[in-house]
Short mmCIF file of C-alpha atoms and ligand atoms in Angstrom, two decimals:
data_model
loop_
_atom_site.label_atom_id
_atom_site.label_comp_id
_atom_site.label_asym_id
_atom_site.label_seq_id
_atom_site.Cartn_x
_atom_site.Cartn_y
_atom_site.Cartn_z
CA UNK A 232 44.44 -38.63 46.23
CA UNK A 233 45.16 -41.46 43.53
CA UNK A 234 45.27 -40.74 40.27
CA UNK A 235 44.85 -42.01 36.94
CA UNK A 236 45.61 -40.61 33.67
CA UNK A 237 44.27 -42.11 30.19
CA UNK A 238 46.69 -41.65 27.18
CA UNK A 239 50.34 -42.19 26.14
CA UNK A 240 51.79 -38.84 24.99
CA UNK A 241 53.42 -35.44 25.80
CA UNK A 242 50.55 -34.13 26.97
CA UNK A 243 49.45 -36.86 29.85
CA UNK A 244 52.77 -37.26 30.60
CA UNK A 245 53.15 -33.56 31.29
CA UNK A 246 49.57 -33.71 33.16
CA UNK A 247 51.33 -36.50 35.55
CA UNK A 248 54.81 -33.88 36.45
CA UNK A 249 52.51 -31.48 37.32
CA UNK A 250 50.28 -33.71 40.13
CA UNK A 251 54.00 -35.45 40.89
CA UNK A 252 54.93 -32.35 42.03
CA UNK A 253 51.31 -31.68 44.28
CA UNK A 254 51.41 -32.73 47.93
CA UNK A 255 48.05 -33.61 47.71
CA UNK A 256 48.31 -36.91 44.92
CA UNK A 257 49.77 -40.00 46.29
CA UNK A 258 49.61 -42.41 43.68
CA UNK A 259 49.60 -41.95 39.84
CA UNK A 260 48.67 -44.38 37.40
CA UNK A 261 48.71 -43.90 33.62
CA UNK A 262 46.76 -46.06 30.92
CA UNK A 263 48.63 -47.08 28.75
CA UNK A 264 50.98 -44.22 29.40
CA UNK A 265 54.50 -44.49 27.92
CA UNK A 266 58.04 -45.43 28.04
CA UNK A 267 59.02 -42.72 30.27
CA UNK A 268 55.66 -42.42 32.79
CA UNK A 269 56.23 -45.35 34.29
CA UNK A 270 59.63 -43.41 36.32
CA UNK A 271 56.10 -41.05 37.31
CA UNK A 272 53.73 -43.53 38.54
CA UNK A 273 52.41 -47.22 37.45
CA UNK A 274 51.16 -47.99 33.78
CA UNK A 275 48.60 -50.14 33.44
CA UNK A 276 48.25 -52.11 29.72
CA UNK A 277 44.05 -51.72 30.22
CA UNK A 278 41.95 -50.18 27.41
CA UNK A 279 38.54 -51.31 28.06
CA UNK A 280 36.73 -48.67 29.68
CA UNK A 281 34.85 -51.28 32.04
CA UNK A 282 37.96 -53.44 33.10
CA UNK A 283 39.59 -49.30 33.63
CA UNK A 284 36.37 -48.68 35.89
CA UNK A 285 36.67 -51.97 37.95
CA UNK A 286 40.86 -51.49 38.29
CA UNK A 287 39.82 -47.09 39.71
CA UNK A 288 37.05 -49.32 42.27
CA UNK A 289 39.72 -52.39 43.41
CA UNK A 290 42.50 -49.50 43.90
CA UNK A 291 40.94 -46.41 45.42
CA UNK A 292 41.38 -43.79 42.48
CA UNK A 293 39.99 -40.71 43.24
CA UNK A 294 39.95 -39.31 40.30
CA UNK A 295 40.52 -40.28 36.31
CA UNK A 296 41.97 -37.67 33.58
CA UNK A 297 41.76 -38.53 30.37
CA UNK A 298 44.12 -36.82 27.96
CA UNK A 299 42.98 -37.94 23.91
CA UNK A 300 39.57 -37.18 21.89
CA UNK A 301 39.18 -40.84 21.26
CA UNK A 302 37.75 -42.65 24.40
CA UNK A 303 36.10 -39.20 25.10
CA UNK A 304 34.42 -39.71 21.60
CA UNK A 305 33.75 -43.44 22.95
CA UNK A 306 32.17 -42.18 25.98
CA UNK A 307 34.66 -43.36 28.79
CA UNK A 308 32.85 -40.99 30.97
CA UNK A 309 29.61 -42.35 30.59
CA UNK A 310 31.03 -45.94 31.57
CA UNK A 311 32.68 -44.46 34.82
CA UNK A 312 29.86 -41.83 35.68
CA UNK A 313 27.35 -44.60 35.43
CA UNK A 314 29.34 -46.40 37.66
CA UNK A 315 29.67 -43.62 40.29
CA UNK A 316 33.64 -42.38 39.73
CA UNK A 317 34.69 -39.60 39.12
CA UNK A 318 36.55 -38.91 35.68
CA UNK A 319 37.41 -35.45 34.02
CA UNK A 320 36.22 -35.08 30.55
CA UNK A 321 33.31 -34.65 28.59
CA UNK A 322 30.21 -37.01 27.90
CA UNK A 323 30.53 -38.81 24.40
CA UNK A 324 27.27 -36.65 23.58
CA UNK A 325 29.23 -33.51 24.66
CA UNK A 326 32.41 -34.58 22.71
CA UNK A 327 30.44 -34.11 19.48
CA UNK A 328 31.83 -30.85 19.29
CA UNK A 329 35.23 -32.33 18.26
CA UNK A 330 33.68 -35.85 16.81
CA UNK A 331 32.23 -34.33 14.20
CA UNK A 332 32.85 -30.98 12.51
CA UNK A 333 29.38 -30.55 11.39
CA UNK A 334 28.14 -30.89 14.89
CA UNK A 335 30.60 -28.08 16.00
CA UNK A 336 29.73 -25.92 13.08
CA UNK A 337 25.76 -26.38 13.45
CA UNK A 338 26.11 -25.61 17.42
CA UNK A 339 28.25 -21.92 16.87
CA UNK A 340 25.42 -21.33 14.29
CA UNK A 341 22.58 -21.66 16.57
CA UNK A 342 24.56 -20.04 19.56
CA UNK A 343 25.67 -17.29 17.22
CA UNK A 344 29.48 -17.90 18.20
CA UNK A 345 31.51 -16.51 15.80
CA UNK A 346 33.14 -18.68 12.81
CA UNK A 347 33.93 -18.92 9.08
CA UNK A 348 31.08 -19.23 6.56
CA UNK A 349 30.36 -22.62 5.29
CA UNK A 350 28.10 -25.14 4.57
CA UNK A 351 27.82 -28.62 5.71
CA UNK A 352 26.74 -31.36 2.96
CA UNK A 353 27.31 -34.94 1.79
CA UNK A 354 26.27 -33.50 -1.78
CA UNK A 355 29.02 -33.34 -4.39
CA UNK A 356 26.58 -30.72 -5.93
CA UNK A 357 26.33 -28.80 -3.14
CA UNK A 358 29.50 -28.58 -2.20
CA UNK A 359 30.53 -27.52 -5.84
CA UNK A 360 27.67 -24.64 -5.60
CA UNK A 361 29.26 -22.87 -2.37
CA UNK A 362 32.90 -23.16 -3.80
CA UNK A 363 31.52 -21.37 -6.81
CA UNK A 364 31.21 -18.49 -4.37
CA UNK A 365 33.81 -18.40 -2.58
CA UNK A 366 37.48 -17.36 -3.91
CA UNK A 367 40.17 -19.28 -3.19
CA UNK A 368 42.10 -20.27 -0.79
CA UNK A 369 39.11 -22.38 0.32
CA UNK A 370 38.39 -25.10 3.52
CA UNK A 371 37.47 -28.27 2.90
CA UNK A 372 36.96 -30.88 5.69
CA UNK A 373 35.96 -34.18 6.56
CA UNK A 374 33.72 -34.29 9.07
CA UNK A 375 34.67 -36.78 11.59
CA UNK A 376 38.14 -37.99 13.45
CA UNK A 377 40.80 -38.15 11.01
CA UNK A 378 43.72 -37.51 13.65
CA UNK A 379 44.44 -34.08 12.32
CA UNK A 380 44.49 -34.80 8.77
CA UNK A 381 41.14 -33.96 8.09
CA UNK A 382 41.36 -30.07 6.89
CA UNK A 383 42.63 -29.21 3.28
CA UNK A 384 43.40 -25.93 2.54
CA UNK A 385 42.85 -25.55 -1.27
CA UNK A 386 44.34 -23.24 -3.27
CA UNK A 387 41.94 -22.96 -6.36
CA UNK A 388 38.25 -23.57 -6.77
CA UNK A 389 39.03 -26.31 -8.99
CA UNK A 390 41.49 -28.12 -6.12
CA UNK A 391 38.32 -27.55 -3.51
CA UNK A 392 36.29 -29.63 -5.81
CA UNK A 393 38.68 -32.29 -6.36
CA UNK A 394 39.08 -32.72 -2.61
CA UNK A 395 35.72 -32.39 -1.78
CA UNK A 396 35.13 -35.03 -4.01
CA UNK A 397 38.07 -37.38 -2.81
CA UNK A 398 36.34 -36.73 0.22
CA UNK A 399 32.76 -37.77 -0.59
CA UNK A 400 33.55 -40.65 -2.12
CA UNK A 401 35.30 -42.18 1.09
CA UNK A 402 38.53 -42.54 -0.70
CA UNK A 403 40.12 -39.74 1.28
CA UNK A 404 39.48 -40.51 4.46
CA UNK A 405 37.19 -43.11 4.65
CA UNK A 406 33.55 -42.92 6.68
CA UNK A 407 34.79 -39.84 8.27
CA UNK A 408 34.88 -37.81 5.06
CA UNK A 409 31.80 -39.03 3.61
CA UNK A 410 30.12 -35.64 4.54
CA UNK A 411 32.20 -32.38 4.57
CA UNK A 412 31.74 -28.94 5.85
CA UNK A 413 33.27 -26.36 3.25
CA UNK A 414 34.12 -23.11 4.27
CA UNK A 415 35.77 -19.59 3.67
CA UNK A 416 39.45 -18.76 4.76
CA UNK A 417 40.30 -16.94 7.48
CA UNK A 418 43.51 -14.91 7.29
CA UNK A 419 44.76 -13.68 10.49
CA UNK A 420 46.68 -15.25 13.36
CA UNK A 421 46.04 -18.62 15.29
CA UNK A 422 45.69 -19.48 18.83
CA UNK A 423 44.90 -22.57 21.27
CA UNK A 424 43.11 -20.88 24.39
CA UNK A 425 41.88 -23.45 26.74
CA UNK A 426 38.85 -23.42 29.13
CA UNK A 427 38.73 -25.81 32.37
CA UNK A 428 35.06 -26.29 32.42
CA UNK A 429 32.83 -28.33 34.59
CA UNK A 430 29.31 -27.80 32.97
CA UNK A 431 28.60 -24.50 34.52
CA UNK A 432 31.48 -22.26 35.87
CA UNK A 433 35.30 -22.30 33.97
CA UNK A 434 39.01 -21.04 34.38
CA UNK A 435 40.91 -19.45 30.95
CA UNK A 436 44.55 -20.60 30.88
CA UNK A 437 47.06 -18.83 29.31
CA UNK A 438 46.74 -18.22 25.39
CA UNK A 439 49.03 -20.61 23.76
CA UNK A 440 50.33 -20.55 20.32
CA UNK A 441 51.36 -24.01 18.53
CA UNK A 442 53.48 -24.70 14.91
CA UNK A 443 51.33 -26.98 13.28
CA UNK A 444 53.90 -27.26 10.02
CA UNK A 445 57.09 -29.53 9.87
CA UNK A 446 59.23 -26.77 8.98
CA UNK A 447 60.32 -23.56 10.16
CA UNK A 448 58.80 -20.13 8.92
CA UNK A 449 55.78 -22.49 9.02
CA UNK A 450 56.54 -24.25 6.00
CA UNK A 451 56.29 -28.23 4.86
CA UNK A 452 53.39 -30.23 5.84
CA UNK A 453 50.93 -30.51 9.08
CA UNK A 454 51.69 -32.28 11.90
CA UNK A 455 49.97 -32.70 15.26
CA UNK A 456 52.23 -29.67 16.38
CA UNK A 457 55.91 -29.10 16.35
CA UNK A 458 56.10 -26.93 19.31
CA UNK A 459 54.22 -24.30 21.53
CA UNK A 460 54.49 -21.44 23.70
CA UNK A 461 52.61 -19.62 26.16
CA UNK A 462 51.34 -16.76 27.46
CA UNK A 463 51.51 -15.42 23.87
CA UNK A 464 51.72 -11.32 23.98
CA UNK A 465 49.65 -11.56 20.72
CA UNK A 466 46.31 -11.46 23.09
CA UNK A 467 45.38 -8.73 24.97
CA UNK A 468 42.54 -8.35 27.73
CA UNK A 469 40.15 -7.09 24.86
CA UNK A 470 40.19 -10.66 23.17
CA UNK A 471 39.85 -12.56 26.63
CA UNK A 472 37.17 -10.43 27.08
CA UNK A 473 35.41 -10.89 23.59
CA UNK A 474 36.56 -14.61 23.72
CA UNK A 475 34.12 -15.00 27.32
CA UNK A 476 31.37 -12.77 25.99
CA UNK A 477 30.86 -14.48 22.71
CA UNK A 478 32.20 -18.12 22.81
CA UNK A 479 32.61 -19.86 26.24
CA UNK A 480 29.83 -18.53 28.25
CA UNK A 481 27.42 -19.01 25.06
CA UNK A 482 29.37 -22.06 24.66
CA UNK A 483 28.63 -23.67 27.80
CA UNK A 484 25.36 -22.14 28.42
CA UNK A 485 24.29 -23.61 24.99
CA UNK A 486 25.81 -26.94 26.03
CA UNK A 487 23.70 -27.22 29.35
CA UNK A 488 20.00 -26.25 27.75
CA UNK A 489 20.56 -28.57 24.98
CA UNK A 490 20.85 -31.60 27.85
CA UNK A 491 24.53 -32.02 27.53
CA UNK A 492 26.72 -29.34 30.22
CA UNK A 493 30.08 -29.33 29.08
CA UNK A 494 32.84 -30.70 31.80
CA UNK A 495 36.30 -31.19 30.40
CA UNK A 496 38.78 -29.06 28.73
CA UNK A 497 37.14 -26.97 25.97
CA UNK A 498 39.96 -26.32 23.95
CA UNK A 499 39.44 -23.16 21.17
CA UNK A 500 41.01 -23.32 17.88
CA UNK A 501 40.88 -19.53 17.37
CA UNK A 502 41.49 -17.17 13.99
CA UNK A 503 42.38 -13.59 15.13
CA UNK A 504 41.30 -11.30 11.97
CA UNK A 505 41.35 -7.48 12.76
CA UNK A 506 41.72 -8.46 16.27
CA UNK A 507 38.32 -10.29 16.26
CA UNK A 508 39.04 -13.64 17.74
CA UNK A 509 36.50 -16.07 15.12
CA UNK A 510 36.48 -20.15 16.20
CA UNK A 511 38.06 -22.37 13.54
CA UNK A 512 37.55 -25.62 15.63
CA UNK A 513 36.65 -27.05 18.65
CA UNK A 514 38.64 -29.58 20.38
CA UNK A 515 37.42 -31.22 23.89
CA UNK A 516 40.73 -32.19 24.96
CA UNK A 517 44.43 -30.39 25.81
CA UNK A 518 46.38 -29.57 22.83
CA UNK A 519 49.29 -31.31 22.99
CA UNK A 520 52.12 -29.51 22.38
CA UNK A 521 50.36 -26.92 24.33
CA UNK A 522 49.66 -28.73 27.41
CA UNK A 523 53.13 -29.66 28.02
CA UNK A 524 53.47 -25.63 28.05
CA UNK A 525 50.58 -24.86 30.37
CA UNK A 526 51.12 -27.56 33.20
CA UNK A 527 54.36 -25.62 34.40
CA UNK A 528 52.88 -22.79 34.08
CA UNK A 529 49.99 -23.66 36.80
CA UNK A 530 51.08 -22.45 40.33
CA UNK A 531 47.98 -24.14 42.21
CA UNK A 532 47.67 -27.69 42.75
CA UNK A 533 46.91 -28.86 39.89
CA UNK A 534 44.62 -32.00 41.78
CA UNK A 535 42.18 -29.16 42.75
CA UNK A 536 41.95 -27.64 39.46
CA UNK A 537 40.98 -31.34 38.03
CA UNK A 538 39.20 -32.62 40.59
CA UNK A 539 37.03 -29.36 41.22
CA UNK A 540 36.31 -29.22 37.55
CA UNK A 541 35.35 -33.22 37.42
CA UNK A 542 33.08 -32.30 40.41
CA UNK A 543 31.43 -29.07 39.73
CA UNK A 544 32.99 -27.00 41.95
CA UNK A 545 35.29 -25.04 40.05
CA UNK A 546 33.44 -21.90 41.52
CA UNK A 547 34.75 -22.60 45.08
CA UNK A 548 38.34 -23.04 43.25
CA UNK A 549 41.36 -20.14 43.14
CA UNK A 550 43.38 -21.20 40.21
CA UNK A 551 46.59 -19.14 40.06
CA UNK A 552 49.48 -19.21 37.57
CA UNK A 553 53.18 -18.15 37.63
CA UNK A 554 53.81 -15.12 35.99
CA UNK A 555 56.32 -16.54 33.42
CA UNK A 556 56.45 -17.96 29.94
CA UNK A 557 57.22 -21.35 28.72
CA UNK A 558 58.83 -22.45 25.05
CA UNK A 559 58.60 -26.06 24.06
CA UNK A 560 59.98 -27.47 21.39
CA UNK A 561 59.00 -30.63 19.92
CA UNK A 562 61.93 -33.10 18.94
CA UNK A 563 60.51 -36.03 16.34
CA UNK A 564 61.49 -38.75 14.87
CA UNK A 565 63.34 -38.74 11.36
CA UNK A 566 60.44 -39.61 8.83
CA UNK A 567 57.96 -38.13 10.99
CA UNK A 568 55.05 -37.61 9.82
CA UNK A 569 55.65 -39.34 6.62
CA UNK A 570 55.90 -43.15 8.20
CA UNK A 571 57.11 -44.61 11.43
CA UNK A 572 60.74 -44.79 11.99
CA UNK A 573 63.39 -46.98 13.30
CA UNK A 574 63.73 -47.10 16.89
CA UNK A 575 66.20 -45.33 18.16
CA UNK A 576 68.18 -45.26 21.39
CA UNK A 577 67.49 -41.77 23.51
CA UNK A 578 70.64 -40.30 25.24
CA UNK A 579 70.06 -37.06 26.99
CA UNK A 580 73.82 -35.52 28.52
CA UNK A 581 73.59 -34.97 32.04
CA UNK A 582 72.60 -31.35 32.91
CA UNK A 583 75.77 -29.86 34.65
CA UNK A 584 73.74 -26.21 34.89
CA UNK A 585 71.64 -25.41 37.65
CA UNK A 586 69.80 -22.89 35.87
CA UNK A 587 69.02 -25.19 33.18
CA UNK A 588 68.14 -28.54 35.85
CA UNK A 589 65.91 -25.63 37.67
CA UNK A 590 64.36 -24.25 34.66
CA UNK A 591 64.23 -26.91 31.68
CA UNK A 592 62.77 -30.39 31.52
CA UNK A 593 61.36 -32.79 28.52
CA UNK A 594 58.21 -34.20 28.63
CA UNK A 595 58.30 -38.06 26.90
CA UNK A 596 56.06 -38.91 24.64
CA UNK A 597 56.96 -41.69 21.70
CA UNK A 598 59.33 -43.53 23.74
CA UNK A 599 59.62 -47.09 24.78
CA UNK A 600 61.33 -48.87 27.37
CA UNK A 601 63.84 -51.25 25.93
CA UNK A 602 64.81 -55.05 26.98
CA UNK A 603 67.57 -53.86 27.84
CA UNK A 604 66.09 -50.55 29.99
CA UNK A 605 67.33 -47.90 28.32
CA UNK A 606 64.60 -45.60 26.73
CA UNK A 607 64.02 -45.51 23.05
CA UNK A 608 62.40 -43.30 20.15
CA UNK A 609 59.44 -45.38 18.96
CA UNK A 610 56.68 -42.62 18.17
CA UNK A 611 56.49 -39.97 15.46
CA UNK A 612 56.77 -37.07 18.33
CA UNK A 613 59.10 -38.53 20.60
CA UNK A 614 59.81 -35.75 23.31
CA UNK A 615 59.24 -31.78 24.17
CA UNK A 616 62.08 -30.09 25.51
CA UNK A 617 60.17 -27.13 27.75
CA UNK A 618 61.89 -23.77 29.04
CA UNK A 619 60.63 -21.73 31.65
CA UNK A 620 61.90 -18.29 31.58
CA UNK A 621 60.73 -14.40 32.76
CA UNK A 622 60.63 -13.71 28.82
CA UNK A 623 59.80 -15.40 25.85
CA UNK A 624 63.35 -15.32 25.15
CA UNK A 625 64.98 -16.69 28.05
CA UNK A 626 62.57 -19.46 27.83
CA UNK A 627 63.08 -20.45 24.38
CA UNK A 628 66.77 -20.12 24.98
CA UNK A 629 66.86 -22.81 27.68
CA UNK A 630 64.18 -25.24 25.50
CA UNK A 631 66.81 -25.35 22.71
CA UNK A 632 69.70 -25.47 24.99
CA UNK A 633 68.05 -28.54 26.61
CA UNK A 634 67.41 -29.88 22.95
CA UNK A 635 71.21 -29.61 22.39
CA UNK A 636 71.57 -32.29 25.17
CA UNK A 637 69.15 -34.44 23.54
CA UNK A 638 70.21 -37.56 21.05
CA UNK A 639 68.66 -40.01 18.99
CA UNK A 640 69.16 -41.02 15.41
CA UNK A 641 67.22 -38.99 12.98
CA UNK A 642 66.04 -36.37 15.28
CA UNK A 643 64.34 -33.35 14.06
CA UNK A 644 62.58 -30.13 15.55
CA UNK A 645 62.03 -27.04 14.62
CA UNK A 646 64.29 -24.03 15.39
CA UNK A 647 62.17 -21.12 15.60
CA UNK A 648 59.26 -21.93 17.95
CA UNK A 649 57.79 -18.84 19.02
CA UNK A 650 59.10 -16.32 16.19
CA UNK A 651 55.75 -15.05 16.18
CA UNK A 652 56.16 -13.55 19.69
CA UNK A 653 59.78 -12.62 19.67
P1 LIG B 71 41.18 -27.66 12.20
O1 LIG B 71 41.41 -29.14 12.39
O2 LIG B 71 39.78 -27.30 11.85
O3 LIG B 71 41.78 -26.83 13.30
O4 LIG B 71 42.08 -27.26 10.98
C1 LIG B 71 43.48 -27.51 11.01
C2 LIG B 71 44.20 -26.24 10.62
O5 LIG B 71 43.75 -25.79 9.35
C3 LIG B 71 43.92 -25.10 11.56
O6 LIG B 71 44.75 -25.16 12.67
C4 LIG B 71 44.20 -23.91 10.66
O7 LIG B 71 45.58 -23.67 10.57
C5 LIG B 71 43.71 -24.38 9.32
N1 LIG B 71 42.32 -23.93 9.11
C6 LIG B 71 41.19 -24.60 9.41
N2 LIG B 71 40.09 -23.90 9.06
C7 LIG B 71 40.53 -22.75 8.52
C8 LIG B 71 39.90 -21.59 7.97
N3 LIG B 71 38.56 -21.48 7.87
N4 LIG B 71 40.68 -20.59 7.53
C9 LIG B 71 42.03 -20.69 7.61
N5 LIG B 71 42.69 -21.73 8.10
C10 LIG B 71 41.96 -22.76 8.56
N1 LIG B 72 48.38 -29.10 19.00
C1 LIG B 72 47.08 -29.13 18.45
C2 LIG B 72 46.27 -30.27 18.84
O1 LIG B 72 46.55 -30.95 19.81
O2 LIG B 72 45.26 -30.54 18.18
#
């Protein structure tokens, strides 16, 4: 089977070890992919979603995998399904329920999936009505794609206002802000559980917990995830359970009678409070630092998982994974995610330790290839060091002890991914 993989990060580039290492995947091709993918397979410097469609057609690709919410959003699998390929990811109608928060929130409504209390408006007055009954802390966000930085958590009534007017106005976050769903706060724990779905029938992987803050103890300001680990221990078969009866076979059944079945990876941004798991968020994508946590993880090929999903056939599939854990820590670049950095020049020590070659690796993600070929720190998440290990323990020991092998100048991570668990 050829491959190709849309994106440039972590995540795609941990999507590509995993069908590298499956017998059944001959060639791999990444758009745009990234400094390091091209040691994986072939990048291609394409973005136009018809030129991608005639380069799968001239070169035999079997199958296309497309790893960000933005050409989802932009319908890349319209353009390749009306041209007869076959692509994993949802329609651009389907990937509403990330697009736009509204959308989401107006969909778990009517399917009566559980989620926080709020209102959806583009009225200042509104909006100021429903914060008068809440108390605070209180959610405020913009309603379309704002790469993450969409959500403010507000600590007073009076803040709630001031962002929800920031937000209005279009001077927070331009057109995507100019309506806003407001709702209450939901104090519990978070998780990213991930559904393989392809319109009908869908696989749960592993509950996976991210660190969405800069700093340890989960303090400083959001990023797009400083690290991840999965299985977490802090989801027993009682959640899986509730999380199939009351949000992914709703979910998907909802998605198919309203004309647009949901194929793709329905990723769950879920709020455990008194062990009722309540949807913050939609995403229609892989989380990525999660991904690069769940791909070694899968024991089956992962071809069949993709391409049975991408063809509706996930019932006929048996998708197994190894009973392990895996700890990835994210290593980023100095003013991450303040600005863009310097680039800096990547030197990871040769791995002398078997256990560590057999049981570590790093998934690249903001790197570059040099002039000169060596491999530099360009992006604002620039690698994940992943551990695989029988506990939580063992595999967070060999993530950091592969971060201690990694250098660049201005390097930061986190130290404590996976406290939660341990
Ligand atoms: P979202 O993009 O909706 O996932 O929001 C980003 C982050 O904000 C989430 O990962 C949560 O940590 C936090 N968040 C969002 N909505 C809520 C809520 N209703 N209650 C508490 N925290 C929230
Ligand atoms: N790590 C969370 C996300 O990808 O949105």
């Amino acid at each position: 089977m050829n491959i190709l993989i849309v994106g440039s990060g972590g995540r795609e580039y941990s999507i590509g070890m995993a069908l590298k290492k499956d017998d059944n995947v001959e060639k791999l091709y990444f758009a745009p992919g990234n400094g390091a993918s091209d040691e994986l397979g072939e990048n291609l410097a394409i973005s136009d979603f018809n030129e991608l469609a005639d380069f799968c057609e001239a070169n035999s690709i079997d199958l296309t995998i497309v790893g960000p919410e933005a050409p989802l959003v932009e319908g890349i699998v319209d353009v390749f399904e009306s041209r007869g390929l076959t692509i994993f990811g949802p329609s651009a109608q389907a990937a509403q329920l990330e697009g736009s928060k509204i959308f989401m929130k107006n969909f778990l409504a009517r399917h009566n999936v559980p989620t926080a209390r709020y209102i959806e408006t583009d009225s200042l007055e509104e909006a100021y009505k429903f914060i008068n009954t809440l108390e605070a802390p209180i959610v405020v966000k913009a309603d379309g794609l704002c790469g993450g930085k969409g959500v403010i958590i507000a600590q007073s009534r009076d803040e709630a206002k001031k962002s929800a007017g920031e937000m209005l106005s279009g001077n927070a976050f331009g057109d995507a802000g100019t309506k806003i769903v407001v709702e209450e706060f939901l104090d519990g724990y978070e998780l990213s559980v991930f559904a393989i779905c392809d319109g009908e029938d869908y696989v749960i992987l592993p509950a996976a917990q991210d660190h969405k803050r800069l700093l340890n103890n989960d303090q400083g300001p959001n990023t797009g995830g400083m690290g991840a680990y999965a299985p977490t221990p802090l989801v027993n078969d009682e959640i899986y359970q509730k999380l199939d009866e009351r949000v992914v076979i709703p979910t998907l059944k909802g998605m198919k009678e309203e004309g647009m079945p949901f194929k793709g990876v329905l990723f769950m941004g879920v709020m455990v409070v008194d062990g009722e798991p309540i949807i913050l968020e939609y995403n229609v994508r892989f989380g990525d630092p999660e991904c690069e946590e769940l791909m070694p993880l899968l024991k089956s090929p992962a071809s069949d998982l993709f391409y049975k999903a991408a063809t509706g056939d996930l019932k006929n599939a048996t998708i197994e994974f190894h009973d392990k854990y895996a700890v990835g820590v994210v290593m980023a670049s100095k003013d991450y995610p303040y600005k863009s950095s310097e680039p800096a020049e990547i030197i990871v020590d040769e791995i002398v330790h078997d256990d560590l070659e057999a049981n570590a690796h790093i998934s690249f993600a903001g790197v570059s290839r040099g002039e000169d070929g060596k491999l530099y720190a360009t992006g604002g998440r620039v690698l994940v060091c992943v551990g695989i290990g029988e506990s939580i323990a063992e595999a967070q020991q060999r993530a950091y002890m592969l971060v201690g092998q990694v250098h660049f100048a201005g390097k930061q991570c986190r130290t404590d991914i996976a406290y939660q668990a341990l």
